[in-house]
Short mmCIF file of C-alpha atoms in Angstrom, two decimals:
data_model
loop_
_atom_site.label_atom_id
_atom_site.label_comp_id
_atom_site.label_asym_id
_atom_site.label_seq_id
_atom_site.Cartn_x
_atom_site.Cartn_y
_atom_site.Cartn_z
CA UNK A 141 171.99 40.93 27.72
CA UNK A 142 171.17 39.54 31.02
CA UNK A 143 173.40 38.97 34.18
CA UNK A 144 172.53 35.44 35.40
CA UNK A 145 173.89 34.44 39.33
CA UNK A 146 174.17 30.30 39.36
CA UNK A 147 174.08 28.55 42.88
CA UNK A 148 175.72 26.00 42.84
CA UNK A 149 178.42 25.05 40.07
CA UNK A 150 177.91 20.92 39.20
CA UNK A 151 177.17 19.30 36.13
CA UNK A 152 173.66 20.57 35.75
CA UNK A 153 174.79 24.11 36.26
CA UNK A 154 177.82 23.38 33.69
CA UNK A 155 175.61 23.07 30.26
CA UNK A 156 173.09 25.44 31.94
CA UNK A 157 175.76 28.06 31.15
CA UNK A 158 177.11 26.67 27.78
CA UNK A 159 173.17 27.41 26.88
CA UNK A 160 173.63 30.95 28.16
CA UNK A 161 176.68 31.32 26.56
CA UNK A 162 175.56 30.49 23.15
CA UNK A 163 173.26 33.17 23.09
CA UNK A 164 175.30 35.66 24.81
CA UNK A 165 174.31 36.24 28.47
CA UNK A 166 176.69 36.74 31.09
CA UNK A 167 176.96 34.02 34.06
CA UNK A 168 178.92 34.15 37.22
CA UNK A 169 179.08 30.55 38.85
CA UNK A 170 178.54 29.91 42.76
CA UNK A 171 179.97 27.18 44.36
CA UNK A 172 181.53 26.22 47.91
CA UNK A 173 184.41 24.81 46.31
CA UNK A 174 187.03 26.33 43.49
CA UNK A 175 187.29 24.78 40.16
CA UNK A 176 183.53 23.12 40.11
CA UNK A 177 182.43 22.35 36.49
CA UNK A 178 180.50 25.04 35.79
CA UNK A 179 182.87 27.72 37.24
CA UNK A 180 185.20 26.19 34.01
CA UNK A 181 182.85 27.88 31.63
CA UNK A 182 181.44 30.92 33.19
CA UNK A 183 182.37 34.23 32.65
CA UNK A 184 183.09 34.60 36.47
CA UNK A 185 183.01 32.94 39.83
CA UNK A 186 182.58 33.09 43.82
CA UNK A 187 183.33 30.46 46.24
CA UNK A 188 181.26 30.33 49.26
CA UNK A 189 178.97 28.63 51.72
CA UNK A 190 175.52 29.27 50.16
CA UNK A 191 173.73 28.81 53.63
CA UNK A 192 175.49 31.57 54.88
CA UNK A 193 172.62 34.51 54.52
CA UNK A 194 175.51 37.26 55.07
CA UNK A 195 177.60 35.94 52.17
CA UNK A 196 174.92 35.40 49.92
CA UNK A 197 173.62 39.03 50.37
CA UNK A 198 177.37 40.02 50.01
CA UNK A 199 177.39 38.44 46.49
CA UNK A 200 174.24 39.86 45.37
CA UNK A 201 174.93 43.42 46.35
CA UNK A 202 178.46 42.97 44.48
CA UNK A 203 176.99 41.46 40.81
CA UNK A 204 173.67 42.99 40.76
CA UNK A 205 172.49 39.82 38.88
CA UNK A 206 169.23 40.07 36.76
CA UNK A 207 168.20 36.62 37.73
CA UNK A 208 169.15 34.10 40.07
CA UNK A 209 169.10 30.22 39.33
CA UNK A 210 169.47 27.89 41.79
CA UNK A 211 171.25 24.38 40.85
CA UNK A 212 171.23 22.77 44.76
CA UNK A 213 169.22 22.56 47.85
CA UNK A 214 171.88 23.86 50.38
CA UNK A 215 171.07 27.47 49.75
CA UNK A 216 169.56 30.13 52.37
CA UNK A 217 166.94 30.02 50.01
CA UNK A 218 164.14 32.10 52.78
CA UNK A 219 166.78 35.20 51.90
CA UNK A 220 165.17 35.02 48.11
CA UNK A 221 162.21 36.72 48.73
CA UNK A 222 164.05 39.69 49.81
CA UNK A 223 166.12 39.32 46.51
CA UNK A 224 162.64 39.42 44.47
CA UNK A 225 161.30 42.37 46.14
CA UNK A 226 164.88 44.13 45.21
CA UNK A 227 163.64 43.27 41.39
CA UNK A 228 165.88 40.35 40.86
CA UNK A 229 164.53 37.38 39.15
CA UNK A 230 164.12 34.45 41.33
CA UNK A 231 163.94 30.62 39.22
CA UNK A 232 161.60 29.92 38.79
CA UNK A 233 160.61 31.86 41.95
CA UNK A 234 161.23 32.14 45.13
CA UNK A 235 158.30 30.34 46.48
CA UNK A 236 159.21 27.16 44.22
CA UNK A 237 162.72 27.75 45.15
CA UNK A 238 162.10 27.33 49.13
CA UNK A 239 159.07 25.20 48.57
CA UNK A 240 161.18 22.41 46.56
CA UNK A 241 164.20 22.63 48.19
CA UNK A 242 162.47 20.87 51.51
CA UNK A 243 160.68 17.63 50.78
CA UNK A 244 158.43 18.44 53.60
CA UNK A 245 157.00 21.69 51.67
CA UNK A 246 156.56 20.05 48.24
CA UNK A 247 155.09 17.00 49.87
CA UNK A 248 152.55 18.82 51.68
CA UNK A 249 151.65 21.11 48.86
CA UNK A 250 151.23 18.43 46.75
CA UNK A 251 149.27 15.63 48.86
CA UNK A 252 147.58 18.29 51.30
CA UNK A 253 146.62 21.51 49.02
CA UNK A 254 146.52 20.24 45.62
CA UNK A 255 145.53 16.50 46.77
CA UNK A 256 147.66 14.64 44.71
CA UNK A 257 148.06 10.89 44.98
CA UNK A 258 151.51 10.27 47.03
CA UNK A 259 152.81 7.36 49.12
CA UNK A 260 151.60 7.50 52.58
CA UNK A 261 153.89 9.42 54.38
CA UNK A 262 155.06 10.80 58.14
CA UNK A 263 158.46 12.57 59.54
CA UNK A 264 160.65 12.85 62.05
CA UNK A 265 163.27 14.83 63.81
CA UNK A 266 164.79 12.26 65.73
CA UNK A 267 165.62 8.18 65.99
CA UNK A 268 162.38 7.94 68.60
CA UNK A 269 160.24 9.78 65.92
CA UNK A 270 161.68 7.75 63.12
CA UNK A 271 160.30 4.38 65.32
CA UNK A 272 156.77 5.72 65.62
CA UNK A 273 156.78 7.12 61.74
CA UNK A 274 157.47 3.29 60.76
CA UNK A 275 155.11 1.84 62.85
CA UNK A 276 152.64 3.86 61.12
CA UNK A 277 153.77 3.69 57.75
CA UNK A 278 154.30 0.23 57.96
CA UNK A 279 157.68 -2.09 56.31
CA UNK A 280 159.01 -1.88 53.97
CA UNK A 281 159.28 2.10 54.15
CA UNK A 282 161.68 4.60 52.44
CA UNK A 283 164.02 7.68 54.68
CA UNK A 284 164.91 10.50 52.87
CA UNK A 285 166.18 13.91 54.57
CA UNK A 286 164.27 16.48 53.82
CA UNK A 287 167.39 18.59 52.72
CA UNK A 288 169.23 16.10 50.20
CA UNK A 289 169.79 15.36 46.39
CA UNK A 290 171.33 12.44 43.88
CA UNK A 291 170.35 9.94 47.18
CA UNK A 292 172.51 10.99 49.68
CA UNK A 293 171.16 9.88 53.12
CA UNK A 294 168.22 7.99 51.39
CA UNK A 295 167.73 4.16 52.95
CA UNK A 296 164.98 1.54 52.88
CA UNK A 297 163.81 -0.14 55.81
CA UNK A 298 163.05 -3.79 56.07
CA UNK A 299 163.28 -4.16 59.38
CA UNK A 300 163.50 -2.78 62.89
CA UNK A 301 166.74 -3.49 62.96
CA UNK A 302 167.40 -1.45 60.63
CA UNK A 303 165.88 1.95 61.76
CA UNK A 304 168.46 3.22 64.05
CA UNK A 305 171.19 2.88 60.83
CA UNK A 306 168.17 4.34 58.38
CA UNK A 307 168.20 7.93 60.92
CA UNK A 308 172.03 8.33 61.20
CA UNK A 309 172.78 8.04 57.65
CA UNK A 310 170.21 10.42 56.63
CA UNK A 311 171.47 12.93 58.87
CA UNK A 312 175.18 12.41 57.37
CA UNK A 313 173.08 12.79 53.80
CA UNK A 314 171.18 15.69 54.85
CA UNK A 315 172.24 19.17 53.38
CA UNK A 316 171.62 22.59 55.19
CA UNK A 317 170.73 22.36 58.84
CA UNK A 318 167.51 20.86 58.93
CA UNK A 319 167.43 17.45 60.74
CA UNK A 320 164.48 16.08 59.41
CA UNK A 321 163.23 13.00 57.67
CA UNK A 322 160.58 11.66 55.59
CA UNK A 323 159.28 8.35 56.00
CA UNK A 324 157.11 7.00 52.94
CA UNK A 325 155.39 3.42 52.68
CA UNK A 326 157.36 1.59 49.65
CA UNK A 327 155.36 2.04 46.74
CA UNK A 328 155.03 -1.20 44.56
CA UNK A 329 155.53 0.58 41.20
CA UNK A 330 156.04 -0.83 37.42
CA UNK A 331 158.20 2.03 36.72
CA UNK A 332 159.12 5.49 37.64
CA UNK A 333 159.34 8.03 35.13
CA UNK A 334 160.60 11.94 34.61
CA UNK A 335 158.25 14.26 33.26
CA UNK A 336 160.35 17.64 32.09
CA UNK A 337 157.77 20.51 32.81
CA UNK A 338 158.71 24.11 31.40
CA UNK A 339 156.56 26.88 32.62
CA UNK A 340 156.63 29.87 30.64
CA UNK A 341 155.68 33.70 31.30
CA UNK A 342 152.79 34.12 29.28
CA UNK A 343 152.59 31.00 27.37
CA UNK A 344 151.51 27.55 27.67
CA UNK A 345 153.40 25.01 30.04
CA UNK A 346 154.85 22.84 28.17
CA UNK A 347 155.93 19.03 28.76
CA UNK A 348 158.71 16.56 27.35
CA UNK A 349 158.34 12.94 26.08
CA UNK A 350 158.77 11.12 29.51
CA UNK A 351 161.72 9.75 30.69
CA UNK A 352 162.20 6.32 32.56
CA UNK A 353 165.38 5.97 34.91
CA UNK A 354 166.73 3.25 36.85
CA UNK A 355 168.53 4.00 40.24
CA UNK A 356 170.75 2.53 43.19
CA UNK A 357 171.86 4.08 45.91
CA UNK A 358 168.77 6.77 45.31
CA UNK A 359 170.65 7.97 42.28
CA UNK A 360 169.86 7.27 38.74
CA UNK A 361 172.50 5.20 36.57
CA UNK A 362 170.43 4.96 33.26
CA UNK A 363 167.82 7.47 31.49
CA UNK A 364 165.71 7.12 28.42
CA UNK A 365 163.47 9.02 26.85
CA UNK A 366 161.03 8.24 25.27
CA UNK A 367 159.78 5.87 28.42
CA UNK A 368 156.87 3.77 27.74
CA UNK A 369 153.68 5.05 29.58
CA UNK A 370 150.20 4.79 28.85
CA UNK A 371 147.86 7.73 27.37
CA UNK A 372 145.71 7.54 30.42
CA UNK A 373 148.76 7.46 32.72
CA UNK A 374 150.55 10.58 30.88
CA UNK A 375 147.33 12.67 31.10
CA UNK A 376 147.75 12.12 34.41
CA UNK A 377 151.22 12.48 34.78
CA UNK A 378 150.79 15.65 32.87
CA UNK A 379 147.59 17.17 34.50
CA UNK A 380 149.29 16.38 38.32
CA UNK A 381 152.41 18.38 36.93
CA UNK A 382 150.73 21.04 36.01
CA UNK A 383 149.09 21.92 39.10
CA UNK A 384 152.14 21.88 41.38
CA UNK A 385 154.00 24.01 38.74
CA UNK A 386 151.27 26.20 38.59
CA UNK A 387 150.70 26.36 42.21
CA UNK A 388 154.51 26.58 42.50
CA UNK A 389 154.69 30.02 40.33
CA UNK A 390 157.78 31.51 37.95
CA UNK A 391 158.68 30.42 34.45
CA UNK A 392 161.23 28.11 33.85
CA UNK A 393 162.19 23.98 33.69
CA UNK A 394 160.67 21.34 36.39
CA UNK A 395 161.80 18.13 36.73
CA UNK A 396 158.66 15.91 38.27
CA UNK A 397 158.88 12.96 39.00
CA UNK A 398 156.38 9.70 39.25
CA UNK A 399 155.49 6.14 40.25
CA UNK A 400 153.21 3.38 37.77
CA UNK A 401 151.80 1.38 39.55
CA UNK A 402 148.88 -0.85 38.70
CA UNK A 403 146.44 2.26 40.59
CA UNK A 404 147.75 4.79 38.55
CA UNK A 405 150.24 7.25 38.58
CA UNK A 406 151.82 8.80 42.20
CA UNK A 407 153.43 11.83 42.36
CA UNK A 408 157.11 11.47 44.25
CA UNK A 409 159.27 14.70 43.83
CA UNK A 410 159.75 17.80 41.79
CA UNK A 411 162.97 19.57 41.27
CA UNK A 412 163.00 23.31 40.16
CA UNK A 413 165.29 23.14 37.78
CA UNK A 414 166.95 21.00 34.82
CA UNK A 415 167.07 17.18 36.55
CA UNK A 416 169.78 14.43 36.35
CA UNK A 417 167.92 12.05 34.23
CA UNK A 418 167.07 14.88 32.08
CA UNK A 419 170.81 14.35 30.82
CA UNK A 420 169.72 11.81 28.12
CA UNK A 421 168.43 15.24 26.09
CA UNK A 422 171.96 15.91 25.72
CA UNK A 423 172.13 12.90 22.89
CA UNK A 424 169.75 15.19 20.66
CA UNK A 425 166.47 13.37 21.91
CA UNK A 426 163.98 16.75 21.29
CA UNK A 427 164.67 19.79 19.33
CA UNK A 428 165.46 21.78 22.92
CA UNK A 429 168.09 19.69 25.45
CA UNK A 430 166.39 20.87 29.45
CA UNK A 431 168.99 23.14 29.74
CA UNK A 432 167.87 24.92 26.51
CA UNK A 433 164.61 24.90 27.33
CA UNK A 434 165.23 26.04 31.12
CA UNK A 435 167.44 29.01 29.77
CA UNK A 436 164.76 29.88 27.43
CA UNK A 437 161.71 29.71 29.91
CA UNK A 438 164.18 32.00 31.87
CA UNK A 439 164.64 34.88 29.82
CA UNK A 440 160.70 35.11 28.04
CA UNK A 441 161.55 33.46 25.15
CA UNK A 442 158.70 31.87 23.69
CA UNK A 443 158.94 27.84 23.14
CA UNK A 444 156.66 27.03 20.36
CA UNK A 445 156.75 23.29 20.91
CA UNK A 446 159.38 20.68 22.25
CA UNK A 447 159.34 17.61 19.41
CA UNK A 448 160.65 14.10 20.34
CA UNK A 449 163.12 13.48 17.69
CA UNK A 450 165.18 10.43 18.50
CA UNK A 451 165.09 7.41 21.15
CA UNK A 452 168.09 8.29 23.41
CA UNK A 453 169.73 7.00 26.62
CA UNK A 454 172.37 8.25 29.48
CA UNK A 455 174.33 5.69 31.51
CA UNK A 456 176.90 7.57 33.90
CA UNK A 457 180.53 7.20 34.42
CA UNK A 458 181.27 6.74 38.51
CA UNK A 459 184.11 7.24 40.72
CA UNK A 460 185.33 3.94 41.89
CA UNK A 461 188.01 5.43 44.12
CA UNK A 462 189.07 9.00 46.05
CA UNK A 463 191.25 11.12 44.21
CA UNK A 464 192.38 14.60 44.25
CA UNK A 465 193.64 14.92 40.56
CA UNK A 466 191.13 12.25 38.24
CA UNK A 467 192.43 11.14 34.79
CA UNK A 468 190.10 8.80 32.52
CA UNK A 469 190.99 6.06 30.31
CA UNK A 470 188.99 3.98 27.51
CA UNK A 471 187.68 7.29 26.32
CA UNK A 472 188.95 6.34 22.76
CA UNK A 473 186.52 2.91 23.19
CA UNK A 474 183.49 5.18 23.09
CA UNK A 475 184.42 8.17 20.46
CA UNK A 476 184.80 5.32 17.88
CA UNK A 477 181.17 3.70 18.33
CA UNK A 478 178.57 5.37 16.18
CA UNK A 479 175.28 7.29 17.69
CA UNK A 480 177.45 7.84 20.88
CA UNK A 481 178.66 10.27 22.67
CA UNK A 482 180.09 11.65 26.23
CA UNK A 483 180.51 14.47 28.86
CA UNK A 484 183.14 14.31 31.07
CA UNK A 485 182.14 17.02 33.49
CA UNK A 486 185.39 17.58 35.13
CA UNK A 487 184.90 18.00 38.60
CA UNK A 488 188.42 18.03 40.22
CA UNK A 489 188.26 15.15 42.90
CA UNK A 490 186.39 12.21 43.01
CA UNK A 491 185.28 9.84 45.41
CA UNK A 492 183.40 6.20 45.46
CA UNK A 493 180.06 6.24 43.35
CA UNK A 494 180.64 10.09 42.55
CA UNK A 495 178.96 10.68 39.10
CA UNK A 496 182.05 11.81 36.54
CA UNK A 497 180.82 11.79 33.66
CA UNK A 498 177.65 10.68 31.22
CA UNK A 499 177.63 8.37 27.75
CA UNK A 500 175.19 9.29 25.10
CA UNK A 501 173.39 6.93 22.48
CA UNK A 502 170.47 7.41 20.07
CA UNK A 503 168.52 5.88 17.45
CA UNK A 504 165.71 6.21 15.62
CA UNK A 505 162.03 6.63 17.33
CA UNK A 506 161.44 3.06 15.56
CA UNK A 507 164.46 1.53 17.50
CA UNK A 508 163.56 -0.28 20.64
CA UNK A 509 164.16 1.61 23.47
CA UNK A 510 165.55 -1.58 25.47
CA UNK A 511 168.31 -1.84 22.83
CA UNK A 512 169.42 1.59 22.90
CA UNK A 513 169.64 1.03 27.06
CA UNK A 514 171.51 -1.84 26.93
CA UNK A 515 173.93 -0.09 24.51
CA UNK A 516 175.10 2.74 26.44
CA UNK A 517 174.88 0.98 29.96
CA UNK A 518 177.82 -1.35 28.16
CA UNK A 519 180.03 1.52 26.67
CA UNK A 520 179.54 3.14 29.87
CA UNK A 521 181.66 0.42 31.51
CA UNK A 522 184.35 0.86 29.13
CA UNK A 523 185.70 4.32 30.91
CA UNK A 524 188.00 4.05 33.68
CA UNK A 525 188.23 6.61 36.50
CA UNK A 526 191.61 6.69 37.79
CA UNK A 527 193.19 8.17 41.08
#
C-alpha cells in the first residue's frame, strides 16, 4: 500500500486520512503545531514550519512518501517540483499545487490564458498600490491576500476611508511571505456556488451536484448540496472547471468555486484539494463524500460515477472565546434529532470565530432544500464551545 505525506493537519486533512485508513494506506500528518486533528488519526506525525524549504526536504528524505497532499497554502510549495522529478507524487501536481496556492497565479491562468469570465481585478504590494488598484476597480471592491484561506485578511471596501484598514488586515491574514493583494470589483451575484471537480488519471473528470454556501467574515457558515442552478449556468460552471483543471494537470479533487449573476456564471477561486463547503458530503449527500473521492482520484482508482443521493446541509460550530483546553456542551441536543449528525474535529485550542466543529442534516432529494438549511443552521446553535 501507499505511503501518503499530508501538509497540513486540520479538519480537511482529518477525514482525508480516515478515507486512507479505511482502505489501508499509510499517512504521516504535517502540521506546525502538535496535536492538530488529523495528526489524532494518522499513523504518524511531524511538526514543523512548512515554509521552511530545509525542513520540508528533511521530512521527505526521512519518509520517502509515495505521494504528497497538500491541505494549506503556507507550504514552500516551488520545492515540489524537485519532489516530482525524485518520483514522488505531487496532488494533484505540482504545477496546481503552486499555481493555486497564490491567487495571483490561478487568477491569471484563468482570466488571462484560459479567458474565463472573472471580476475585474488589479494588485498591490503596498497601501499606495492598494489606492490606485481601487481607483481603478472602482467601490465597492473586495482585498484578499494572495496567500490566505477560510477569509483571513479578506475585507470589502466601501469607502476611502476604509483602504488603509482593508491593506493592514490583509497582511495580518496573509500566510507565507508574500505581501500581496488582490483587489476585485464586487460582483453583484444571486448566489455563489461550489462545484467539486475530480480529475482522474486516465478517466473522465468528473463533477458533483453543486453546492451553495453562505459566508461572513470570508468563511462559509452553511453548505448545501444540491444548490439550485440553472442547466445553462451548470454547463457553464462545468465546462469553465474543466479547463482550469485540465490546464492545471494531476488527478485528484478540486474545489471551484463561482458567482450567478444575472450575466452568467464568473469564475472566483479553485482550491486543489477537498474544500470547506464540501463538508455537507459528510451527511451521505452522493455515494463518494470529497474526501473519498479525492483519496480515490489519488491512488488510480477508477470512479465510475458520483450519484446525488440525498439533499444535505453543514452549519459549523465556532469558537466564541480563546481557550487552551475546549470542552463542548449541548452535544446530547443534536445526537437525539433524527437525519442529523456532527464532527467535532478536535483541534486543541480555540479562539473567536475558529471553526470547531460541523452539524449534519439530510432529507430526501424531494425535501426543500431551504428546510433542510434552516434545520441544521438551528441545531448548530445548540452546541456550546467552552474555555
Amino acid at each position: 500500500m501507499s505511503k501518503i505525506l499530508l501538509l497540513g493537519s486540520g479538519e480537511l486533512g482529518k477525514e482525508f486520512v480516515i478515507a486512507a485508513q479505511r482502505i489501508g494506506q499509510t499517512v504521516i500528518a504535517v502540521d506546525s503545531y502538535e496535536n492538530a486533528p488529523a495528526m489524532q488519526v494518522a499513523h504518524g506525525f511531524e511538526v514543523i514550519n512548512m515554509l521552511n524549504g530545509t525542513e520540508l526536504d528533511r521530512i521527505i528524505a526521512k519518509h520517502q512518501p509515495d505521494f504528497i497532499v497538500p491541505e494549506i497554502e503556507a507550504i514552500r510549495t516551488e520545492r515540489f517540483y524537485d519532489y516530482e522529478k525524485q518520483g514522488i507524487t505531487v496532488v494533484p501536481s505540482a504545477k496546481a499545487a503552486n499555481f493555486t496556492m497564490n491567487r495571483k497565479a490561478i487568477r491569471d491562468l484563468a482570466a488571462k490564458d484560459l479567458g474565463l469570465k472573472t471580476a475585474n481585478y488589479r494588485y498591490a504590494t503596498s497601501a499606495d498600490e492598494l489606492q490606485k488598484a481601487v481607483q481603478e476597480v472602482g467601490m465597492p471592491c473586495v482585498v484578499k491576500p494572495l496567500m490566505s484561506s477560510s477569509g483571513k485578511g479578506q475585507s470589502t471596501i466601501k469607502t476611502a476611508a476604509d483602504i488603509e484598514k482593508a491593506w493592514n488586515y490583509a497582511v495580518e491574514g496573509s500566510r507565507g511571505d508574500v505581501v500581496e493583494v488582490i483587489v476585485e470589483a464586487f460582483v453583484n451575484f444571486n448566489s455563489e456556488i461550489t462545484l467539486l471537480t475530480v480529475t482522474q488519471n486516465n478517466n473522465p473528470t468528473l463533477f458533483c451536484a453543486p453546492i451553495g454556501h453562505r459566508q461572513e467574515r470570508g468563511d462559509y457558515q452553511e453548505s448545501w448540496q444540491p444548490a439550485r442552478v440553472s442547466e445553462k449556468d451548470i454547463l457553464k460552471a462545468q465546462d469553465m472547471a474543466r479547463k482550469v483543471t485540465e490546464a492545471l494537470g494531476g488527478a485528484g479533487l478540486f474545489g471551484v468555486e463561482f458567482f450567478l449573476t444575472d450575466e452568467g456564471v464568473y469564475f472566483s477561486e479553485l482550491s486543489p484539494r477537498p474544500h470547506d463547503t464540501g463538508m455537507v458530503t459528510l451527511a451521505g449527500t452522493q455515494n463518494f463524500n470529497e474526501f473519498e473521492l479525492h483519496l480515490r482520484a489519488v491512488l488510480s482508482l477508477p470512479i465510475a460515477q458520483i450519484t446525488l443521493e440525498k439533499a444535505g446541509a453543514s452549519a459549523v460550530i465556532l469558537a466564541s472565546d480563546n481557550s487552551t483546553n475546549p470542552t463542548y456542551s449541548g452535544i446530547e441536543n443534536i445526537a437525539g434529532l433524527p437525519k442529523t449528525d456532527f464532527r467535532i474535529f478536535g483541534k486543541p485550542t480555540a479562539r473567536p470565530y475558529r471553526r470547531m466543529g460541523v452539524v449534519l442534516a439530510n432529507d430526501t432529494l424531494e425535501t426543500p432544500i431551504e428546510e433542510i438549511v434552516d434545520r441544521v443552521k438551528k441545531t448548530a446553535i445548540l452546541v456550546t464551545v467552552n474555555s
